[in-house]
mmCIF file of C-alpha atoms in Angstrom:
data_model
loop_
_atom_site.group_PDB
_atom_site.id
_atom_site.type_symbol
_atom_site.label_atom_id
_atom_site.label_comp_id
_atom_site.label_asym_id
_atom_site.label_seq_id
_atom_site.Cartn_x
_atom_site.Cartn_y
_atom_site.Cartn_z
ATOM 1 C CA UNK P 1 101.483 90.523 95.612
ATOM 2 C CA UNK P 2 101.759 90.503 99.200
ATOM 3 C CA UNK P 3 98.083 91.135 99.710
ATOM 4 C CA UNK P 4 97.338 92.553 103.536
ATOM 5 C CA UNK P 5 100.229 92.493 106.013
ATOM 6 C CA UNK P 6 99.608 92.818 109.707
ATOM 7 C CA UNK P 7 102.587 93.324 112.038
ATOM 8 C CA UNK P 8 103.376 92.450 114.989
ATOM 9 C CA UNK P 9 102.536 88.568 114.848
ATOM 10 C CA UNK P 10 102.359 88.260 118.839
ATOM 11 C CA UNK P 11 102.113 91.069 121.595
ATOM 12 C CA UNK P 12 101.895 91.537 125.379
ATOM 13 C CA UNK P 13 100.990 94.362 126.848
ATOM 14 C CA UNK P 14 100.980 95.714 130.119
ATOM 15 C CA UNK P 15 97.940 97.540 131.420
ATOM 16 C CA UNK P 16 98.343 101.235 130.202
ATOM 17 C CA UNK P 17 100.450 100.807 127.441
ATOM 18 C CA UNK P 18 100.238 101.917 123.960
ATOM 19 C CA UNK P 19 101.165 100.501 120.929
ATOM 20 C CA UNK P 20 100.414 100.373 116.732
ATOM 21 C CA UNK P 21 99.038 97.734 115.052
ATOM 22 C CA UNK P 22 100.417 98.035 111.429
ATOM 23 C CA UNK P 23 98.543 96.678 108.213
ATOM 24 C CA UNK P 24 99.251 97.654 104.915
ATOM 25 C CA UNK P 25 97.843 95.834 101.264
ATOM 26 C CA UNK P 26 99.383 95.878 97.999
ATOM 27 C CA UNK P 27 96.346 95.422 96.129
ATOM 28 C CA UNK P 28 95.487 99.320 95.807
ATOM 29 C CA UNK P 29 92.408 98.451 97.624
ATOM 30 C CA UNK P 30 89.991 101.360 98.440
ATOM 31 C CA UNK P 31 88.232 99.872 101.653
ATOM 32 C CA UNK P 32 90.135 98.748 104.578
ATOM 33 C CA UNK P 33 88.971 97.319 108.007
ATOM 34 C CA UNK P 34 90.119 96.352 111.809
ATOM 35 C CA UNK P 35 88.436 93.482 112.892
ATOM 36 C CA UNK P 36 88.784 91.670 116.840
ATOM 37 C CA UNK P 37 87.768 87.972 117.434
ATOM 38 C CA UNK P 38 87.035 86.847 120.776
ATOM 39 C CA UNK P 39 87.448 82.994 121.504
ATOM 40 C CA UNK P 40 85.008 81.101 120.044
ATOM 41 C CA UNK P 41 83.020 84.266 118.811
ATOM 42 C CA UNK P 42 82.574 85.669 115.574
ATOM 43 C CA UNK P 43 84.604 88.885 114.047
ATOM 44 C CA UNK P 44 83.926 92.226 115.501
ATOM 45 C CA UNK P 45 84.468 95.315 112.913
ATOM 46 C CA UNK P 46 86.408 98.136 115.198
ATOM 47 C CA UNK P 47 86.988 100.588 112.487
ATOM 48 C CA UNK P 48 87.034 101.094 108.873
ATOM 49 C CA UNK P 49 88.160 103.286 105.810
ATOM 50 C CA UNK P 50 86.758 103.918 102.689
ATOM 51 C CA UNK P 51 89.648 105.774 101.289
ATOM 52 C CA UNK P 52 93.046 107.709 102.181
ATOM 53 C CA UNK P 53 91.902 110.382 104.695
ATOM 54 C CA UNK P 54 88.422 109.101 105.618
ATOM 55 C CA UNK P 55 87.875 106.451 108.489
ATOM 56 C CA UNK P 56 84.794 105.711 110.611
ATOM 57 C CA UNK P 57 83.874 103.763 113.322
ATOM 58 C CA UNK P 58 82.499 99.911 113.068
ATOM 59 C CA UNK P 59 80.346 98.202 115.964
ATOM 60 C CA UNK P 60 83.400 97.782 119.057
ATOM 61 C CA UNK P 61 85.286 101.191 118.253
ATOM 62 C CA UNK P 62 85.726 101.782 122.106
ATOM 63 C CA UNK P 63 89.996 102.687 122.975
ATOM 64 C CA UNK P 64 90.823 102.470 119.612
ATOM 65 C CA UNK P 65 92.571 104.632 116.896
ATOM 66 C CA UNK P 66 92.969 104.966 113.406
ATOM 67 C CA UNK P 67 94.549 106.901 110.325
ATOM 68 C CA UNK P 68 94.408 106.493 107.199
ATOM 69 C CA UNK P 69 97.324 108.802 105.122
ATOM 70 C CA UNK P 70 97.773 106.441 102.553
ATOM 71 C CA UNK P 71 95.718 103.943 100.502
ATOM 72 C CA UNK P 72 98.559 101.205 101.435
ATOM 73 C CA UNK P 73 98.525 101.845 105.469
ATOM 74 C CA UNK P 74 96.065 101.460 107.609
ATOM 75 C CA UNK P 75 97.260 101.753 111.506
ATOM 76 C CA UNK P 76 95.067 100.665 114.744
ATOM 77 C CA UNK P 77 96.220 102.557 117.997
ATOM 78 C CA UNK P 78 95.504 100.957 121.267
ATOM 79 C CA UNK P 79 96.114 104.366 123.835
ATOM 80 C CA UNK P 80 95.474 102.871 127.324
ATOM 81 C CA UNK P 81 95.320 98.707 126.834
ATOM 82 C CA UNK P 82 93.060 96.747 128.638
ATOM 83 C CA UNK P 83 92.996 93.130 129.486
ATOM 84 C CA UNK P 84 89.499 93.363 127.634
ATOM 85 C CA UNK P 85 91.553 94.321 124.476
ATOM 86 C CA UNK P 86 93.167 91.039 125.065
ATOM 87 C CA UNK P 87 92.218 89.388 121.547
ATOM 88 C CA UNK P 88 93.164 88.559 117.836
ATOM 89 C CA UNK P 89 93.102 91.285 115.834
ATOM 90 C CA UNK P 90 92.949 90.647 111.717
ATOM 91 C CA UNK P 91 92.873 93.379 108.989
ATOM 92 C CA UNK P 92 91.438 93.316 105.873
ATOM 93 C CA UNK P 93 90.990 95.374 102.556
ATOM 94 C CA UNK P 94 88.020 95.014 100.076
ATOM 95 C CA UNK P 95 88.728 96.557 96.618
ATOM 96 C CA UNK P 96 84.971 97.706 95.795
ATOM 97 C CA UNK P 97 83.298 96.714 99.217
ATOM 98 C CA UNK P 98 81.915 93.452 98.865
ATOM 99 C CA UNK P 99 84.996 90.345 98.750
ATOM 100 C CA UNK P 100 87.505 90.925 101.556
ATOM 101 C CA UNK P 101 90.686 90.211 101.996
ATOM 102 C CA UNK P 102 92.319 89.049 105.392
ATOM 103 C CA UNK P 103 95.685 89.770 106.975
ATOM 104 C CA UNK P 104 97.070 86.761 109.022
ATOM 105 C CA UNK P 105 96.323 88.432 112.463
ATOM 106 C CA UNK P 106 97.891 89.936 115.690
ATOM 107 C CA UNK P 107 97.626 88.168 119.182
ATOM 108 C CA UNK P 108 97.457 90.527 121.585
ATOM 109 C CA UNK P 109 97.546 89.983 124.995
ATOM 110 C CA UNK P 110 97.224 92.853 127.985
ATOM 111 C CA UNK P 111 98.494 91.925 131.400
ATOM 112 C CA UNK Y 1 67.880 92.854 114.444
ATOM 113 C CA UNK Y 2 70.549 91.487 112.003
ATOM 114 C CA UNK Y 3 72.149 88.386 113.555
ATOM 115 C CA UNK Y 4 74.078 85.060 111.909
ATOM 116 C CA UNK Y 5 73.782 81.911 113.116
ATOM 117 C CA UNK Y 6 75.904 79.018 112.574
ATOM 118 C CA UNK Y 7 75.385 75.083 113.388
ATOM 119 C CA UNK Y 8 77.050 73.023 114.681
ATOM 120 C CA UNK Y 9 79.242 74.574 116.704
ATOM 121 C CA UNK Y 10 81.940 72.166 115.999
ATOM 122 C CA UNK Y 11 81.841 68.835 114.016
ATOM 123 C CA UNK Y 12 84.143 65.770 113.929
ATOM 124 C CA UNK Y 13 83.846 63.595 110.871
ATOM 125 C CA UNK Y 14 86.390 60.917 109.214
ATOM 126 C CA UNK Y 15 88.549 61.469 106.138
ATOM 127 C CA UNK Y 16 86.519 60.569 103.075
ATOM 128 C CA UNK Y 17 83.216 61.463 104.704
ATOM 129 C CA UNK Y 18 80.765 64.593 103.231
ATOM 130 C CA UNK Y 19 79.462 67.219 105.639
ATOM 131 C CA UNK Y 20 77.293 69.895 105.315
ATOM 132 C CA UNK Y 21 77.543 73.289 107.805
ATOM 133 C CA UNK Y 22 74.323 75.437 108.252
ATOM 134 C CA UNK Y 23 73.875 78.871 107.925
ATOM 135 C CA UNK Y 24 70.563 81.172 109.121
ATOM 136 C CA UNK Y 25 70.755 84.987 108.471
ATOM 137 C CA UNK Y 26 68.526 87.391 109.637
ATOM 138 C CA UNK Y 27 70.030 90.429 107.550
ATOM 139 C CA UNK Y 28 67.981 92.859 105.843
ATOM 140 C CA UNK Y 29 68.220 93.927 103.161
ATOM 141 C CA UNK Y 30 70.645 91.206 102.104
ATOM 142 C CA UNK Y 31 73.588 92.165 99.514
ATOM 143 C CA UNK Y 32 75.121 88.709 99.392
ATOM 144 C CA UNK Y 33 76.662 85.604 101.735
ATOM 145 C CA UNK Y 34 80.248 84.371 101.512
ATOM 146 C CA UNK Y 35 81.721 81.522 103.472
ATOM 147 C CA UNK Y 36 85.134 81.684 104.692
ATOM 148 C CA UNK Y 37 87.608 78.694 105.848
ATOM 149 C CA UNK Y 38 89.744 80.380 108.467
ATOM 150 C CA UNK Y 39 93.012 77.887 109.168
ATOM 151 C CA UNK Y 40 94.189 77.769 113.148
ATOM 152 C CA UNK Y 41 96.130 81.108 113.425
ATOM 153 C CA UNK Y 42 95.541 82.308 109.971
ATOM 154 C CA UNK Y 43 93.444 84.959 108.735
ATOM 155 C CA UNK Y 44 89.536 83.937 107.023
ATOM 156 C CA UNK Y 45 89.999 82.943 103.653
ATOM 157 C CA UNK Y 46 87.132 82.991 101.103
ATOM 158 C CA UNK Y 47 85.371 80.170 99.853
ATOM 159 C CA UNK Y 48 82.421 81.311 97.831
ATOM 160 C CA UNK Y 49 80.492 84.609 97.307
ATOM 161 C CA UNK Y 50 76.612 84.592 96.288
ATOM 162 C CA UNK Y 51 74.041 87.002 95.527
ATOM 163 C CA UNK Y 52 70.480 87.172 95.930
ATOM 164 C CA UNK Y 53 69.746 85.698 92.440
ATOM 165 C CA UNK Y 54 72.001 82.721 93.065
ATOM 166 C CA UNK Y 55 71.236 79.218 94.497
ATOM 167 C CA UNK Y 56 74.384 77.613 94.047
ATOM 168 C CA UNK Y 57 77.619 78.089 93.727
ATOM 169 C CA UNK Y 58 80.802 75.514 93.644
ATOM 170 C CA UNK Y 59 84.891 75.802 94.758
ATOM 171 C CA UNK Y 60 86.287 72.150 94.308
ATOM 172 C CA UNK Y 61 84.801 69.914 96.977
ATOM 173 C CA UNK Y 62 82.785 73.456 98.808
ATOM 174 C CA UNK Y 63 79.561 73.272 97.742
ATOM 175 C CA UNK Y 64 77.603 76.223 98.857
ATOM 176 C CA UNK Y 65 73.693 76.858 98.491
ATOM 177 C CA UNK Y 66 71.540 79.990 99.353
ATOM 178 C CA UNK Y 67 67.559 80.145 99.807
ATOM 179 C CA UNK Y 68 66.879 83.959 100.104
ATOM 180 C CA UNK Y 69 63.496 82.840 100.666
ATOM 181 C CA UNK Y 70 64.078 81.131 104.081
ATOM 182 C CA UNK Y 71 67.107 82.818 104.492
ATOM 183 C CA UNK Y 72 68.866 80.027 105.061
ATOM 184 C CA UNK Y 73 72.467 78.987 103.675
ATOM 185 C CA UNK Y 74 74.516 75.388 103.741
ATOM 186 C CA UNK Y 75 77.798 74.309 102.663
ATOM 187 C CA UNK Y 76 78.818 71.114 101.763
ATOM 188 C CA UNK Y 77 82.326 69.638 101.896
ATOM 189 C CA UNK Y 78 82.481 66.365 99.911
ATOM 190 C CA UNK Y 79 85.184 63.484 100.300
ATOM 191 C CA UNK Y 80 86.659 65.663 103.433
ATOM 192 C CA UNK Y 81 90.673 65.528 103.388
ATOM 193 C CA UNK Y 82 92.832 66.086 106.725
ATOM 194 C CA UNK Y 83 93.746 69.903 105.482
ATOM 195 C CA UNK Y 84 89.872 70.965 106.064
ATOM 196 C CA UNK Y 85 90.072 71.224 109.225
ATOM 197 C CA UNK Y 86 89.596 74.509 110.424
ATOM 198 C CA UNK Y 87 86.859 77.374 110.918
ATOM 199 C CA UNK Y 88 84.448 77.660 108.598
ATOM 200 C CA UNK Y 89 82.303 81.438 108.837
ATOM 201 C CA UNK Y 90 79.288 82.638 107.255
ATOM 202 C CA UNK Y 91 79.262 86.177 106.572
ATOM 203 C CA UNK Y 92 76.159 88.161 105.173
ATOM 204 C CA UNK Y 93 76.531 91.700 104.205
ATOM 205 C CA UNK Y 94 73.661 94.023 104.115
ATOM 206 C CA UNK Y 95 72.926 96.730 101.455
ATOM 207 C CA UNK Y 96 75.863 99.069 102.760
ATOM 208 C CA UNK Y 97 78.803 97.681 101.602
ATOM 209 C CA UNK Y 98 80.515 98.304 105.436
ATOM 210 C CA UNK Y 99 77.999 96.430 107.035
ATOM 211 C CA UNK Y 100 79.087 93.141 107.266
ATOM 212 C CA UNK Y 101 77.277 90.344 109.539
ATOM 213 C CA UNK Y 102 79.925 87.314 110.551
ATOM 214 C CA UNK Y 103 78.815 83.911 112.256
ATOM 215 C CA UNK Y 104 80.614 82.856 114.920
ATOM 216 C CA UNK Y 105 81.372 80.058 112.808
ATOM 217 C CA UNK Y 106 81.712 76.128 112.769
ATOM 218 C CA UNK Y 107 84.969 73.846 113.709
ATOM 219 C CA UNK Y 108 85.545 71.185 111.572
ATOM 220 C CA UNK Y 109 87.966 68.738 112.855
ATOM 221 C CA UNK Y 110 88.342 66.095 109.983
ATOM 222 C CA UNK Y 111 90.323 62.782 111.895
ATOM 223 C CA UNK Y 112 92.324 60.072 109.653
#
């Protein structure tokens, strides 16, 4: 098993721009999340998803995105970046809620 | 309001030496506490998961403790090697499973 995959590793953005975050798991996990972390701080939860076809939003959901067609995928759209969505971004999947699972995490950078 | 609070902030110790990170939670009503190690440029990794009915709980050299009482948590790294070095995050989840409450967590530099 894979376990959660985040793609891109790195990204700058300009201000403005749009782009996908990609995460998908291989553990047929029912709960997935989109977390930020700040420097120094602790992990922020953006959105989540409970299943295919049902996502909500977390405590920071704020120029964000998400869809959730599959139980494997589990996108984050950024629509208009801002250099205050200048952060590390980590996904994770849960398979009954309680132990998560973490992705390895996307730097993202808006200029 | 449910809050996490981690000390120290960061900690330097020498190979071979024990430590012990501390953990207060404010979370209500309390599900259970995990602590994480989260490597430089890695995703958070999990060390130990306990419940309300547990004290203790052991990974290796981690040795984690909960008082639901005080609401307090510690863990304690014995005979610290160069590879623990790294982040080390208390997260307490509340009732609802989506509600999840993360420290800001403690550096641990360990130095040969």
């Amino acid at each position: 098993n894979a376990g959660v995959t985040q793609t891109p590793k790195f990204r700058i953005l300009k201000i403005g721009q749009s782009m996908t975050l990609q995460c998908t798991q291989d553990m047929n996990h029912n709960y997935m999340y989109w977390y930020r972390q700040d420097p120094g701080m602790g992990l922020k939860l953006i959105y989540y998803s409970v299943g295919a076809g049902i996502t909500d939003k977390g405590e920071v959901p704020n120029g964000y995105n998400v869809s959730r067609s599959t139980t494997e995928d589990f996108p984050l759209r950024l629509e208009l970046a801002a250099p205050s969505q200048t952060s590390v971004y980590f996904c994770a999947s849960s398979l009954n809620g309680n132990e998560q699972f973490f992705g390895p995490g996307t730097r993202l950078t808006v200029l | 309001k449910n809050q996490v609070e981690q000390s120290p902030q960061s900690l330097i110790i020498l190979e071979g030496k024990n430590c012990t990170l501390q953990c207060n939670y404010t979370v209500s009503p309390f599900s259970n506490l995990r602590w994480y190690k989260q490597d430089t440029g890695r995703g958070p990794v999990s060390l130990t998961i306990m419940t309300f009915s547990e004290n203790t709980k052991s990974n290796g050299r981690y040795t984690a403790t909960l008082d639901a009482d005080t609401k307090q948590s510690s863990l304690h790294i014995t005979a610290s090697q160069l590879s623990d070095s790294a982040s080390y995050i208390c997260v307490v989840s509340a009732n609802n499973f989506n509600k999840f409450y993360f420290g800001s967590g403690t550096k641990l530099n360990v130095k040969p």
